[in-house]
């Protein structure tokens, strides 16, 4: 029985994704590996509370004739896969059998391989292709007249009922608003002259706006730029920007990820060569450049160059603080903040940098909630998964209620709205960078 021996005490490591190898898409070999790993997970069960993937697996096992993985029909293996949204928490926070352990369990990347096999074999539905085509969706819905219409319809009950019945988007899910004036058009570029380095940071930041930050949440991006400039940090933009590729990765469309990489990496690598650090305001996008693309393209020096220059916003600010270059002259207290640590920030292995920065503000108490919100960008809006996503979010929502804080916040704006949806009291989340700007009084 798997799960009976001690786990590795060494730091987790990731193997490169051999996604260009034909064997990667061999379904028979995939099924054998799924059976092996499912058996290990069945014998351990430490991850049962993380998401719906593990309860789905364990129910399949427990309801089988043998009550072991060999009793589960192979065609049901994908029922587990479709519940995984690659939050990565099982790998980094729970599983004792990750590499370099000899059992070599990387559950999220096995799920990714299964998604890729399924995508190559079956393709994807119109809904899933649309929801993950964030560049195209944002460009269309961001047209001035269209943006207003889309935002109005998304709040109309009759339209949401129709959208659920015809397109599979749950009527109770919070859909992002679209802005006709994107973030990239709101930022003036600076030359970076006179920037002051501090430690590994240059004091010059190229902002990767992200699809969500560009079209759905430009306010947080503007707040980030204001905070950076208040700290004497120059800000510019890449000449070109595409979706980071995370939505397509979660769909298993590896080729679409590669196509986005061919636009983003040359543009960002050029900025790195010119002495710019890179920041993205969305944790998933940062993780894409720090982890997923380097694992997909382990021999590409340009990808490695961007990886080494990519920072989470609060990681960057704390590095500046470490070397005495963070402005700590705060004008306003924040009181109590219920802070949800986003999964894709936690798995970057940078530590609780958002909390550390906010705790520098006098008169501020941070209640940190380290649990997944269940949103994932698309999982929470799909009709078949929305109720499950809200179940996953319930412990986070309950913690926010119990905190009775002046503010609740998450580095992932979508997670913040998921929490607001769970609260159902008409309140709105505030991004941590917006809270920091409020503390500065700028």
Short mmCIF file of C-alpha atoms in Angstrom, two decimals:
data_model
loop_
_atom_site.label_atom_id
_atom_site.label_comp_id
_atom_site.label_asym_id
_atom_site.label_seq_id
_atom_site.Cartn_x
_atom_site.Cartn_y
_atom_site.Cartn_z
CA UNK A 1 0.00 0.00 0.00
CA UNK A 2 1.34 3.41 -0.98
CA UNK A 3 1.82 6.12 1.59
CA UNK A 4 3.35 4.00 4.35
CA UNK A 5 6.95 5.21 4.20
CA UNK A 6 8.45 8.53 5.20
CA UNK A 7 8.39 11.41 2.73
CA UNK A 8 11.48 13.23 1.54
CA UNK A 9 12.92 15.96 3.75
CA UNK A 10 14.66 17.64 0.83
CA UNK A 11 13.27 20.72 -0.91
CA UNK A 12 10.73 19.91 -3.67
CA UNK A 13 12.08 20.05 -7.20
CA UNK A 14 10.41 20.10 -10.60
CA UNK A 15 11.36 18.13 -13.70
CA UNK A 16 11.18 19.82 -17.11
CA UNK A 17 7.98 19.15 -19.03
CA UNK A 18 8.79 16.87 -21.95
CA UNK A 19 5.74 18.14 -23.83
CA UNK A 20 7.32 17.96 -27.29
CA UNK A 21 8.00 14.23 -26.95
CA UNK A 22 5.35 12.05 -28.68
CA UNK A 23 5.32 9.81 -25.59
CA UNK A 24 3.90 12.74 -23.62
CA UNK A 25 0.65 12.24 -25.56
CA UNK A 26 0.57 8.44 -25.42
CA UNK A 27 -2.69 7.79 -23.60
CA UNK A 28 -1.80 4.22 -22.63
CA UNK A 29 1.39 5.39 -20.93
CA UNK A 30 -0.55 8.23 -19.33
CA UNK A 31 -3.10 5.81 -17.87
CA UNK A 32 -0.34 3.68 -16.36
CA UNK A 33 1.18 6.72 -14.65
CA UNK A 34 -2.23 7.96 -13.50
CA UNK A 35 -2.89 4.55 -11.95
CA UNK A 36 0.49 4.61 -10.18
CA UNK A 37 0.05 8.10 -8.75
CA UNK A 38 -3.64 7.63 -7.93
CA UNK A 39 -2.66 4.58 -5.89
CA UNK A 40 -0.11 6.60 -3.93
CA UNK A 41 -2.66 9.38 -3.33
CA UNK A 42 -5.30 6.83 -2.28
CA UNK A 43 -2.91 5.41 0.31
CA UNK A 44 -2.04 8.83 1.70
CA UNK A 45 -5.12 11.10 1.42
CA UNK A 46 -3.42 14.13 2.96
CA UNK A 47 -4.76 16.39 0.21
CA UNK A 48 -8.45 15.57 0.63
CA UNK A 49 -9.37 19.09 1.75
CA UNK A 50 -7.47 21.05 -0.90
CA UNK A 51 -9.80 20.87 -3.90
CA UNK A 52 -12.38 18.63 -5.54
CA UNK A 53 -9.85 16.51 -7.47
CA UNK A 54 -8.90 14.40 -4.47
CA UNK A 55 -12.42 13.77 -3.10
CA UNK A 56 -13.40 12.77 -6.64
CA UNK A 57 -10.54 10.27 -6.77
CA UNK A 58 -11.22 8.86 -3.33
CA UNK A 59 -14.95 8.51 -4.01
CA UNK A 60 -14.20 6.61 -7.21
CA UNK A 61 -11.93 4.26 -5.28
CA UNK A 62 -14.25 3.80 -2.32
CA UNK A 63 -17.26 3.14 -4.54
CA UNK A 64 -15.43 0.59 -6.73
CA UNK A 65 -15.80 -3.17 -6.34
CA UNK A 66 -12.27 -3.60 -5.01
CA UNK A 67 -12.09 -0.32 -3.06
CA UNK A 68 -8.66 0.11 -4.65
CA UNK A 69 -7.52 2.02 -7.73
CA UNK A 70 -7.59 -1.17 -9.82
CA UNK A 71 -11.36 -1.15 -9.41
CA UNK A 72 -11.77 2.27 -11.03
CA UNK A 73 -12.63 2.31 -14.72
CA UNK A 74 -9.94 3.99 -16.79
CA UNK A 75 -12.47 6.22 -18.52
CA UNK A 76 -13.22 7.69 -15.10
CA UNK A 77 -9.61 8.79 -14.60
CA UNK A 78 -10.40 12.01 -16.43
CA UNK A 79 -13.10 12.84 -13.86
CA UNK A 80 -10.25 13.58 -11.48
CA UNK A 81 -8.31 15.53 -14.10
CA UNK A 82 -11.17 17.90 -14.90
CA UNK A 83 -11.39 18.91 -11.23
CA UNK A 84 -7.73 19.98 -11.07
CA UNK A 85 -7.07 23.64 -11.85
CA UNK A 86 -3.31 23.49 -11.28
CA UNK A 87 -3.18 25.56 -8.10
CA UNK A 88 0.01 23.62 -7.25
CA UNK A 89 -0.72 23.54 -3.52
CA UNK A 90 -0.69 19.75 -3.26
CA UNK A 91 2.82 19.67 -4.68
CA UNK A 92 4.28 22.38 -2.49
CA UNK A 93 2.34 22.21 0.77
CA UNK A 94 1.00 18.69 1.28
CA UNK A 95 2.57 15.86 -0.72
CA UNK A 96 5.50 14.06 0.99
CA UNK A 97 6.37 12.13 -2.18
CA UNK A 98 7.36 14.90 -4.56
CA UNK A 99 10.78 14.81 -6.29
CA UNK A 100 13.49 14.12 -5.21
CA UNK A 101 11.56 11.37 -3.39
CA UNK A 102 11.94 8.10 -5.31
CA UNK A 103 8.18 7.87 -5.88
CA UNK A 104 8.45 11.04 -7.95
CA UNK A 105 4.90 12.35 -7.55
CA UNK A 106 4.08 15.61 -9.30
CA UNK A 107 0.29 15.55 -9.25
CA UNK A 108 -0.32 18.97 -10.88
CA UNK A 109 2.00 18.30 -13.81
CA UNK A 110 0.54 14.82 -14.27
CA UNK A 111 -2.88 16.48 -14.44
CA UNK A 112 -1.43 18.95 -16.94
CA UNK A 113 -0.18 16.09 -19.10
CA UNK A 114 -3.62 14.46 -18.94
CA UNK A 115 -5.25 17.74 -19.95
CA UNK A 116 -2.82 17.99 -22.88
CA UNK A 117 -3.58 14.43 -23.98
CA UNK A 118 -7.30 15.05 -23.74
CA UNK A 119 -7.03 18.37 -25.59
CA UNK A 120 -5.07 16.82 -28.43
CA UNK A 121 -7.56 13.93 -28.66
CA UNK A 122 -10.86 15.74 -28.09
CA UNK A 123 -10.18 19.46 -28.47
CA UNK A 124 -12.16 21.87 -26.29
CA UNK A 125 -15.71 23.22 -26.22
CA UNK A 126 -16.58 26.63 -27.64
CA UNK A 127 -17.10 27.89 -24.10
CA UNK A 128 -13.71 26.72 -22.90
CA UNK A 129 -11.92 28.03 -25.97
CA UNK A 130 -13.65 31.39 -25.52
CA UNK A 131 -13.01 31.73 -21.79
CA UNK A 132 -9.31 30.98 -22.24
CA UNK A 133 -8.86 33.31 -25.23
CA UNK A 134 -8.39 36.26 -22.93
CA UNK A 135 -6.64 38.52 -25.43
CA UNK A 136 -9.39 38.18 -28.01
CA UNK A 137 -12.18 38.36 -25.44
CA UNK A 138 -10.70 41.47 -23.81
CA UNK A 139 -10.11 43.24 -27.11
CA UNK A 140 -13.70 42.69 -28.24
CA UNK A 141 -15.44 43.31 -24.92
CA UNK A 142 -13.20 46.34 -24.33
CA UNK A 143 -14.57 48.26 -27.32
CA UNK A 144 -16.22 51.34 -25.73
CA UNK A 145 -19.84 50.62 -26.68
CA UNK A 146 -19.43 46.86 -26.35
CA UNK A 147 -17.90 47.15 -22.87
CA UNK A 148 -20.95 48.96 -21.54
CA UNK A 149 -23.32 46.45 -23.10
CA UNK A 150 -21.38 43.44 -21.83
CA UNK A 151 -21.14 44.82 -18.30
CA UNK A 152 -24.88 45.59 -18.25
CA UNK A 153 -25.87 42.18 -19.59
CA UNK A 154 -23.61 40.40 -17.11
CA UNK A 155 -25.68 41.92 -14.30
CA UNK A 156 -29.04 41.07 -15.90
CA UNK A 157 -30.74 38.03 -14.39
CA UNK A 158 -32.58 36.96 -17.53
CA UNK A 159 -29.42 37.17 -19.62
CA UNK A 160 -27.43 35.22 -17.03
CA UNK A 161 -30.05 32.46 -17.07
CA UNK A 162 -29.74 32.33 -20.85
CA UNK A 163 -25.95 32.37 -20.65
CA UNK A 164 -25.99 29.41 -18.29
CA UNK A 165 -28.42 27.34 -20.36
CA UNK A 166 -26.79 28.02 -23.73
CA UNK A 167 -23.12 28.62 -22.95
CA UNK A 168 -22.49 26.89 -19.63
CA UNK A 169 -21.48 29.96 -17.58
CA UNK A 170 -23.09 29.76 -14.15
CA UNK A 171 -25.64 32.46 -13.42
CA UNK A 172 -24.33 32.92 -9.89
CA UNK A 173 -20.68 33.40 -10.82
CA UNK A 174 -19.14 36.87 -10.64
CA UNK A 175 -18.01 37.88 -14.12
CA UNK A 176 -15.27 40.49 -14.49
CA UNK A 177 -16.13 43.94 -15.72
CA UNK A 178 -14.52 45.17 -18.92
CA UNK A 179 -12.93 48.60 -19.30
CA UNK A 180 -12.75 50.37 -22.62
CA UNK A 181 -9.55 52.14 -21.61
CA UNK A 182 -6.93 49.46 -20.91
CA UNK A 183 -4.17 49.78 -18.34
CA UNK A 184 -1.47 49.94 -21.01
CA UNK A 185 -2.99 53.16 -22.35
CA UNK A 186 -3.03 54.74 -18.88
CA UNK A 187 0.69 54.42 -18.16
CA UNK A 188 3.28 56.92 -19.34
CA UNK A 189 6.64 55.33 -20.04
CA UNK A 190 9.77 56.51 -18.27
CA UNK A 191 13.34 56.31 -19.49
CA UNK A 192 14.75 54.84 -16.29
CA UNK A 193 17.52 57.43 -16.10
CA UNK A 194 18.71 58.05 -12.57
CA UNK A 195 17.23 54.82 -11.20
CA UNK A 196 18.78 53.63 -7.95
CA UNK A 197 19.66 49.92 -7.69
CA UNK A 198 19.13 48.08 -4.41
CA UNK A 199 20.39 44.55 -3.95
CA UNK A 200 19.32 42.53 -7.01
CA UNK A 201 16.79 45.19 -8.09
CA UNK A 202 17.67 47.90 -10.62
CA UNK A 203 15.00 50.41 -9.59
CA UNK A 204 13.65 50.22 -13.16
CA UNK A 205 10.48 48.18 -13.68
CA UNK A 206 8.83 47.03 -16.89
CA UNK A 207 5.22 46.24 -16.10
CA UNK A 208 3.66 43.18 -17.70
CA UNK A 209 0.08 44.42 -17.49
CA UNK A 210 -1.61 40.98 -17.92
CA UNK A 211 -4.95 40.36 -19.64
CA UNK A 212 -6.91 40.78 -16.42
CA UNK A 213 -5.00 43.84 -15.26
CA UNK A 214 -5.20 45.43 -18.68
CA UNK A 215 -8.92 45.03 -19.42
CA UNK A 216 -10.65 43.98 -16.20
CA UNK A 217 -8.80 45.61 -13.30
CA UNK A 218 -6.79 48.60 -14.54
CA UNK A 219 -7.32 50.39 -11.22
CA UNK A 220 -5.05 47.99 -9.33
CA UNK A 221 -2.42 48.37 -12.04
CA UNK A 222 -2.58 52.14 -11.74
CA UNK A 223 -2.23 51.81 -7.96
CA UNK A 224 0.83 49.59 -8.46
CA UNK A 225 2.46 52.13 -10.75
CA UNK A 226 1.68 54.93 -8.28
CA UNK A 227 3.28 52.96 -5.41
CA UNK A 228 6.36 52.13 -7.47
CA UNK A 229 6.87 55.74 -8.53
CA UNK A 230 6.26 56.95 -4.99
CA UNK A 231 9.27 54.81 -4.11
CA UNK A 232 11.43 56.37 -6.81
CA UNK A 233 11.11 53.39 -9.16
CA UNK A 234 10.88 54.10 -12.90
CA UNK A 235 8.14 52.29 -14.83
CA UNK A 236 7.79 51.38 -18.49
CA UNK A 237 5.96 48.83 -20.66
CA UNK A 238 6.94 46.17 -23.15
CA UNK A 239 6.28 47.14 -26.77
CA UNK A 240 4.25 43.96 -27.23
CA UNK A 241 2.22 41.89 -24.79
CA UNK A 242 0.11 38.76 -25.14
CA UNK A 243 -1.65 36.65 -22.54
CA UNK A 244 0.98 34.91 -20.38
CA UNK A 245 -0.49 31.56 -21.45
CA UNK A 246 -1.78 30.30 -18.09
CA UNK A 247 -5.44 29.93 -19.21
CA UNK A 248 -4.39 27.87 -22.23
CA UNK A 249 -2.00 25.83 -20.05
CA UNK A 250 -4.88 24.91 -17.76
CA UNK A 251 -6.83 23.84 -20.85
CA UNK A 252 -3.95 21.63 -21.97
CA UNK A 253 -3.36 23.62 -25.17
CA UNK A 254 0.43 23.52 -25.08
CA UNK A 255 0.84 24.89 -28.59
CA UNK A 256 -1.13 28.03 -27.73
CA UNK A 257 1.14 28.54 -24.72
CA UNK A 258 4.17 28.27 -27.00
CA UNK A 259 2.69 30.80 -29.43
CA UNK A 260 2.14 33.33 -26.63
CA UNK A 261 5.68 32.72 -25.41
CA UNK A 262 7.04 33.61 -28.87
CA UNK A 263 5.52 37.09 -28.51
CA UNK A 264 6.19 37.80 -24.84
CA UNK A 265 9.67 36.40 -24.23
CA UNK A 266 11.54 38.37 -26.95
CA UNK A 267 9.87 41.62 -25.85
CA UNK A 268 10.59 41.05 -22.16
CA UNK A 269 14.12 39.71 -22.71
CA UNK A 270 14.94 42.88 -24.64
CA UNK A 271 13.87 44.95 -21.64
CA UNK A 272 15.99 42.81 -19.31
CA UNK A 273 18.98 43.43 -21.58
CA UNK A 274 18.29 47.15 -21.21
CA UNK A 275 18.44 46.88 -17.43
CA UNK A 276 14.74 46.63 -16.54
CA UNK A 277 13.27 44.33 -13.90
CA UNK A 278 9.83 42.89 -14.68
CA UNK A 279 6.73 42.90 -12.51
CA UNK A 280 3.28 41.45 -13.19
CA UNK A 281 0.35 42.29 -10.88
CA UNK A 282 -1.35 38.87 -11.21
CA UNK A 283 0.27 35.94 -9.32
CA UNK A 284 -0.65 33.40 -12.01
CA UNK A 285 1.19 35.40 -14.64
CA UNK A 286 4.27 35.75 -12.44
CA UNK A 287 4.23 31.99 -11.85
CA UNK A 288 3.92 31.36 -15.58
CA UNK A 289 7.18 33.20 -16.26
CA UNK A 290 8.96 31.99 -13.13
CA UNK A 291 8.05 28.31 -13.33
CA UNK A 292 5.89 26.96 -16.14
CA UNK A 293 7.61 28.46 -19.18
CA UNK A 294 11.10 27.60 -17.85
CA UNK A 295 9.94 24.00 -17.37
CA UNK A 296 8.43 23.90 -20.85
CA UNK A 297 11.53 25.48 -22.43
CA UNK A 298 14.41 24.47 -20.13
CA UNK A 299 17.09 25.09 -22.77
CA UNK A 300 15.93 28.55 -23.88
CA UNK A 301 18.31 31.20 -22.46
CA UNK A 302 15.82 34.01 -23.16
CA UNK A 303 13.16 32.27 -21.06
CA UNK A 304 15.68 31.84 -18.24
CA UNK A 305 16.65 35.50 -18.54
CA UNK A 306 13.03 36.61 -18.10
CA UNK A 307 12.51 34.13 -15.26
CA UNK A 308 15.41 35.61 -13.31
CA UNK A 309 14.15 39.18 -13.79
CA UNK A 310 10.47 38.50 -12.96
CA UNK A 311 9.08 39.61 -9.60
CA UNK A 312 5.87 39.59 -7.65
CA UNK A 313 5.09 43.24 -6.73
CA UNK A 314 5.46 42.76 -2.98
CA UNK A 315 8.51 40.56 -3.40
CA UNK A 316 10.09 43.48 -5.22
CA UNK A 317 9.08 46.03 -2.60
CA UNK A 318 10.43 43.89 0.24
CA UNK A 319 13.73 43.47 -1.57
CA UNK A 320 13.95 47.26 -1.81
CA UNK A 321 13.10 47.51 1.88
CA UNK A 322 15.83 45.03 2.78
CA UNK A 323 18.36 47.43 1.28
CA UNK A 324 16.81 50.56 2.82
CA UNK A 325 15.08 51.75 -0.35
CA UNK A 326 11.39 51.47 0.58
CA UNK A 327 9.51 54.58 1.59
CA UNK A 328 7.95 53.84 5.00
CA UNK A 329 6.46 57.28 5.60
CA UNK A 330 2.85 56.13 5.72
CA UNK A 331 0.08 58.68 6.17
CA UNK A 332 -2.87 56.41 7.00
CA UNK A 333 -3.47 53.37 9.19
CA UNK A 334 -5.26 50.42 7.62
CA UNK A 335 -6.73 48.84 10.74
CA UNK A 336 -7.47 45.13 10.47
CA UNK A 337 -7.08 43.46 7.08
CA UNK A 338 -8.34 39.96 6.28
CA UNK A 339 -5.72 38.96 3.74
CA UNK A 340 -6.12 35.92 1.48
CA UNK A 341 -2.78 34.62 0.20
CA UNK A 342 -3.28 33.56 -3.41
CA UNK A 343 -2.24 30.00 -4.30
CA UNK A 344 -0.10 30.99 -7.28
CA UNK A 345 1.77 33.47 -5.10
CA UNK A 346 2.30 31.00 -2.27
CA UNK A 347 3.87 28.41 -4.58
CA UNK A 348 6.47 30.90 -5.85
CA UNK A 349 8.48 30.14 -2.68
CA UNK A 350 9.04 33.79 -1.89
CA UNK A 351 7.43 33.85 1.55
CA UNK A 352 4.56 36.06 2.75
CA UNK A 353 5.84 39.27 1.17
CA UNK A 354 2.45 40.98 0.88
CA UNK A 355 1.82 40.53 4.57
CA UNK A 356 5.32 41.71 5.42
CA UNK A 357 4.91 44.94 3.47
CA UNK A 358 1.44 45.71 4.84
CA UNK A 359 2.65 45.05 8.39
CA UNK A 360 5.08 47.95 7.97
CA UNK A 361 2.08 50.30 8.03
CA UNK A 362 1.48 51.55 11.61
CA UNK A 363 -1.88 50.70 13.10
CA UNK A 364 -2.34 47.72 10.82
CA UNK A 365 -3.18 44.12 11.75
CA UNK A 366 -3.04 41.39 9.10
CA UNK A 367 -5.19 38.25 9.44
CA UNK A 368 -3.62 35.89 6.90
CA UNK A 369 -5.77 33.19 5.28
CA UNK A 370 -3.74 30.49 3.54
CA UNK A 371 -6.37 28.45 1.78
CA UNK A 372 -7.51 28.23 -1.84
CA UNK A 373 -10.51 30.32 -2.89
CA UNK A 374 -11.45 27.78 -5.57
CA UNK A 375 -11.71 30.36 -8.36
CA UNK A 376 -8.89 29.63 -10.83
CA UNK A 377 -10.08 32.17 -13.41
CA UNK A 378 -12.41 29.84 -15.32
CA UNK A 379 -13.27 26.95 -12.97
CA UNK A 380 -15.55 29.09 -10.80
CA UNK A 381 -17.59 30.47 -13.69
CA UNK A 382 -18.38 27.13 -15.36
CA UNK A 383 -21.88 25.86 -14.69
CA UNK A 384 -20.75 22.35 -13.73
CA UNK A 385 -18.07 23.53 -11.30
CA UNK A 386 -19.35 26.77 -9.76
CA UNK A 387 -21.09 25.25 -6.74
CA UNK A 388 -18.02 23.15 -6.03
CA UNK A 389 -15.83 26.25 -6.28
CA UNK A 390 -18.01 28.03 -3.73
CA UNK A 391 -17.74 25.00 -1.43
CA UNK A 392 -13.94 25.19 -1.69
CA UNK A 393 -14.14 28.92 -0.93
CA UNK A 394 -16.40 28.52 2.11
CA UNK A 395 -13.59 28.17 4.72
CA UNK A 396 -11.96 31.34 3.34
CA UNK A 397 -15.26 33.22 3.41
CA UNK A 398 -15.92 32.07 6.98
CA UNK A 399 -12.48 33.28 8.05
CA UNK A 400 -13.16 36.69 6.51
CA UNK A 401 -16.51 36.90 8.32
CA UNK A 402 -14.93 35.90 11.61
CA UNK A 403 -12.13 38.46 11.25
CA UNK A 404 -14.58 41.40 11.18
CA UNK A 405 -11.87 43.41 9.49
CA UNK A 406 -12.01 46.89 7.97
CA UNK A 407 -10.75 45.46 4.67
CA UNK A 408 -10.51 42.08 2.96
CA UNK A 409 -8.01 41.53 0.22
CA UNK A 410 -6.22 39.05 -2.04
CA UNK A 411 -3.26 39.33 -4.41
CA UNK A 412 -5.50 37.50 -6.90
CA UNK A 413 -8.30 39.92 -7.82
CA UNK A 414 -10.48 37.04 -9.02
CA UNK A 415 -10.11 35.31 -5.66
CA UNK A 416 -11.14 38.58 -4.02
CA UNK A 417 -14.36 38.64 -6.04
CA UNK A 418 -14.97 34.96 -5.24
CA UNK A 419 -14.79 35.85 -1.55
CA UNK A 420 -17.16 38.77 -2.11
CA UNK A 421 -19.55 36.42 -3.85
CA UNK A 422 -19.44 34.09 -0.88
CA UNK A 423 -20.02 36.92 1.58
CA UNK A 424 -23.02 38.11 -0.42
CA UNK A 425 -23.29 41.37 1.54
CA UNK A 426 -22.53 43.82 -1.25
CA UNK A 427 -19.00 44.51 0.00
CA UNK A 428 -16.03 44.74 -2.34
CA UNK A 429 -12.49 43.40 -1.97
CA UNK A 430 -9.53 45.76 -2.10
CA UNK A 431 -6.30 44.70 -3.75
CA UNK A 432 -3.29 44.77 -1.38
CA UNK A 433 -1.50 47.25 -3.64
CA UNK A 434 -4.54 49.53 -3.45
CA UNK A 435 -4.42 49.29 0.33
CA UNK A 436 -0.74 50.20 0.25
CA UNK A 437 -1.48 53.23 -1.92
CA UNK A 438 -4.19 54.21 0.58
CA UNK A 439 -1.66 53.88 3.42
CA UNK A 440 0.75 56.19 1.55
CA UNK A 441 -2.05 58.70 1.00
CA UNK A 442 -1.15 59.19 -2.66
#
